[in-house]
Amino acid sequence: MYGSQLLKELERLDTEVRTIYRELVLPNWGKTLHGFPDALYGFMMGVYARVDLVSAYWKGSFESQTRRMVGFLDVYVSSDHEANSVSVQMWRHKLMHTSQPRFLRNEKTNKIYRWLLHWWEHLPYEQHYTFVETSDSRILNIGLIYLISDLKRGIERFLQDLGGSADLKSKFERIEKELAASSFRDIA
């Protein structure tokens, strides 16, 4: 089946995250390694790298990365376009390029986008992928394990669409060929 590896890889990530959470994070809660923030950030980077990949399969191109990723999230994961836009910019781009998420300023409202990130149940499910508003900020709440589940459901929906669409299959195959043809470039 087209794309089954996307689900298998995400399920492996989910198992790894839950194992790390149960065996390392919880036993060290309130101690020196409280929360394992670098591990948490690394897993967030892995989730958004998967969004990048599946959105390339969806569009048939690696171009227009931010727009493509947000578009995929809008169609398959969450109808909250603002949350999708903030999450991609904060958790894919800022984290990837600076080793941590960074605040984002909305120049129209002059509010700052911030985040509250948890591994899982320390953030109630109802608060996951929602904003909390303060006088100067909009804070996006995210639970990593909830986010992985959201993405899994999104990929499952995409794979259903893929199974019934010659156009999506063509785009998928184009990305498969591109990935298989990756070659070394000597950068001098």
Coordinates of C-alpha atoms in Angstrom, one line a residue:
M1 CA 0.0 0.0 0.0
Y2 CA 1.2 3.5 -0.9
G3 CA 2.6 5.3 2.2
S4 CA 2.3 2.5 4.7
Q5 CA 5.9 3.2 5.8
L6 CA 4.8 6.7 6.9
L7 CA 2.5 5.1 9.5
K8 CA 5.0 2.5 10.5
E9 CA 7.7 5.1 11.2
L10 CA 5.2 7.3 13.1
E11 CA 4.1 4.3 15.2
R12 CA 7.8 3.5 16.0
L13 CA 8.3 7.1 17.0
D14 CA 5.2 6.9 19.2
T15 CA 6.5 3.8 20.9
E16 CA 9.9 5.4 21.5
V17 CA 8.4 8.6 22.9
R18 CA 6.1 6.7 25.3
T19 CA 9.0 4.5 26.4
I20 CA 11.3 7.5 27.1
Y21 CA 8.4 9.3 28.9
R22 CA 7.6 6.3 31.1
E23 CA 11.2 5.1 31.8
L24 CA 13.2 8.4 31.9
V25 CA 11.0 11.5 32.1
L26 CA 8.5 10.4 34.9
P27 CA 11.1 8.8 37.2
N28 CA 13.2 12.1 37.0
W29 CA 10.3 14.5 37.4
G30 CA 11.3 17.3 39.8
K31 CA 15.0 16.3 39.7
T32 CA 18.0 17.7 37.8
L33 CA 16.9 16.3 34.5
H34 CA 13.2 17.4 35.0
G35 CA 11.3 17.1 31.8
F36 CA 14.2 16.2 29.5
P37 CA 13.6 19.4 27.4
D38 CA 16.2 18.6 24.8
A39 CA 14.8 15.2 24.2
L40 CA 11.3 16.7 24.0
Y41 CA 12.5 19.3 21.5
G42 CA 14.2 16.6 19.5
F43 CA 11.0 14.6 19.3
M44 CA 9.1 17.7 18.2
M45 CA 11.6 18.2 15.5
G46 CA 11.1 14.6 14.4
V47 CA 7.3 15.1 14.3
Y48 CA 7.5 18.2 12.1
A49 CA 10.1 16.6 9.8
R50 CA 7.4 13.9 9.2
V51 CA 4.9 16.6 8.5
D52 CA 7.4 18.1 6.0
L53 CA 7.8 14.7 4.3
V54 CA 4.1 13.7 4.2
S55 CA 3.2 17.2 2.9
A56 CA 5.8 16.7 0.1
Y57 CA 4.1 13.5 -0.9
W58 CA 0.7 15.3 -0.8
K59 CA 1.9 18.1 -3.0
G60 CA 4.4 16.2 -5.1
S61 CA 7.2 18.7 -4.4
F62 CA 9.5 19.9 -1.7
E63 CA 9.0 23.5 -2.7
S64 CA 7.1 26.2 -0.6
Q65 CA 7.8 24.3 2.6
T66 CA 6.0 26.4 5.1
R67 CA 2.9 26.8 2.9
R68 CA 2.9 23.1 2.0
M69 CA 3.2 22.0 5.6
V70 CA 0.5 24.3 6.9
G71 CA -1.7 23.3 4.0
F72 CA -1.4 19.6 4.9
L73 CA -2.1 20.3 8.5
D74 CA -5.2 22.4 7.5
V75 CA -6.6 19.6 5.4
Y76 CA -5.7 16.5 7.3
V77 CA -4.9 17.3 11.0
S78 CA -6.6 20.5 12.3
S79 CA -8.9 23.2 11.0
D80 CA -7.1 25.7 13.2
H81 CA -5.1 27.5 10.6
E82 CA -3.5 29.9 13.1
A83 CA -2.3 27.0 15.3
N84 CA -1.0 25.2 12.2
S85 CA 0.9 28.3 11.0
V86 CA 2.4 29.0 14.5
S87 CA 3.3 25.4 15.1
V88 CA 5.2 25.0 11.8
Q89 CA 7.0 28.3 12.1
M90 CA 7.9 27.7 15.8
W91 CA 8.5 23.9 15.9
R92 CA 9.9 23.3 12.4
H93 CA 11.8 26.4 11.4
K94 CA 12.9 28.1 14.6
L95 CA 13.7 24.9 16.5
M96 CA 15.5 23.4 13.5
H97 CA 17.7 26.4 12.9
T98 CA 18.3 27.7 16.4
S99 CA 18.1 24.5 18.6
Q100 CA 15.0 25.8 20.4
P101 CA 11.6 27.3 19.6
R102 CA 11.5 31.0 19.5
F103 CA 8.8 33.6 20.2
L104 CA 7.0 34.9 17.1
R105 CA 5.6 38.4 16.9
N106 CA 2.3 38.9 15.1
E107 CA 2.9 42.3 13.5
K108 CA -0.9 42.8 12.9
T109 CA -1.8 42.4 16.5
N110 CA 1.5 43.1 18.1
K111 CA 1.0 40.0 20.3
I112 CA 3.8 37.5 20.8
Y113 CA 3.2 33.8 20.1
R114 CA 4.6 31.7 22.9
W115 CA 4.3 28.0 23.7
L116 CA 3.5 25.6 26.5
L117 CA 4.9 22.2 25.6
H118 CA 4.3 19.0 27.6
W119 CA 5.1 15.4 27.0
W120 CA 1.5 14.2 27.6
E121 CA -1.0 14.1 30.4
H122 CA 0.4 17.0 32.4
L123 CA -1.5 19.0 29.8
P124 CA -5.2 17.9 29.7
Y125 CA -6.2 16.7 26.3
E126 CA -8.9 19.4 26.0
Q127 CA -6.1 22.1 26.2
H128 CA -3.9 20.5 23.5
Y129 CA -3.5 22.5 20.3
T130 CA -5.4 25.4 21.8
F131 CA -4.4 29.0 22.5
V132 CA -4.4 30.8 25.9
E133 CA -4.6 34.5 25.5
T134 CA -2.9 37.1 27.8
S135 CA -2.7 40.8 27.4
D136 CA 0.5 40.6 25.2
S137 CA 0.6 36.9 24.1
R138 CA -1.1 34.0 22.5
I139 CA 0.3 30.8 24.0
L140 CA -0.1 27.6 21.9
N141 CA -0.5 24.5 24.2
I142 CA 0.9 21.3 22.8
G143 CA 1.2 17.8 24.2
L144 CA 3.7 15.7 22.2
I145 CA 2.0 12.4 22.5
Y146 CA -1.4 14.0 21.6
L147 CA 0.3 15.6 18.6
I148 CA 1.7 12.3 17.4
S149 CA -1.8 10.8 17.6
D150 CA -3.2 13.8 15.7
L151 CA -0.6 13.3 12.9
K152 CA -1.3 9.6 12.8
R153 CA -5.0 10.3 12.1
G154 CA -4.0 12.9 9.5
I155 CA -1.7 10.5 7.7
E156 CA -4.4 7.8 7.8
R157 CA -6.9 10.3 6.1
F158 CA -4.2 11.2 3.6
L159 CA -3.5 7.5 2.8
Q160 CA -7.3 7.0 2.2
D161 CA -7.3 9.9 -0.3
L162 CA -4.1 8.6 -1.8
G163 CA -5.7 5.2 -2.4
G164 CA -8.4 6.7 -4.5
S165 CA -6.6 9.4 -6.5
A166 CA -4.4 8.9 -9.5
D167 CA -3.2 12.5 -9.1
L168 CA -2.1 11.9 -5.5
K169 CA -0.4 8.6 -6.5
S170 CA 1.5 10.4 -9.3
K171 CA 2.7 13.1 -6.8
F172 CA 3.6 10.4 -4.3
E173 CA 5.6 8.5 -6.9
R174 CA 7.4 11.7 -8.0
I175 CA 8.6 12.2 -4.4
E176 CA 9.6 8.6 -4.1
K177 CA 11.8 8.9 -7.2
E178 CA 13.3 12.2 -5.9
L179 CA 14.2 10.6 -2.6
A180 CA 15.7 7.5 -4.2
A181 CA 17.8 9.7 -6.5
S182 CA 19.4 11.8 -3.8
S183 CA 23.1 12.3 -4.5
F184 CA 26.1 13.8 -2.9
R185 CA 27.1 17.3 -3.9
D186 CA 30.6 18.4 -3.2
I187 CA 30.2 21.8 -1.6
A188 CA 33.4 23.8 -1.8

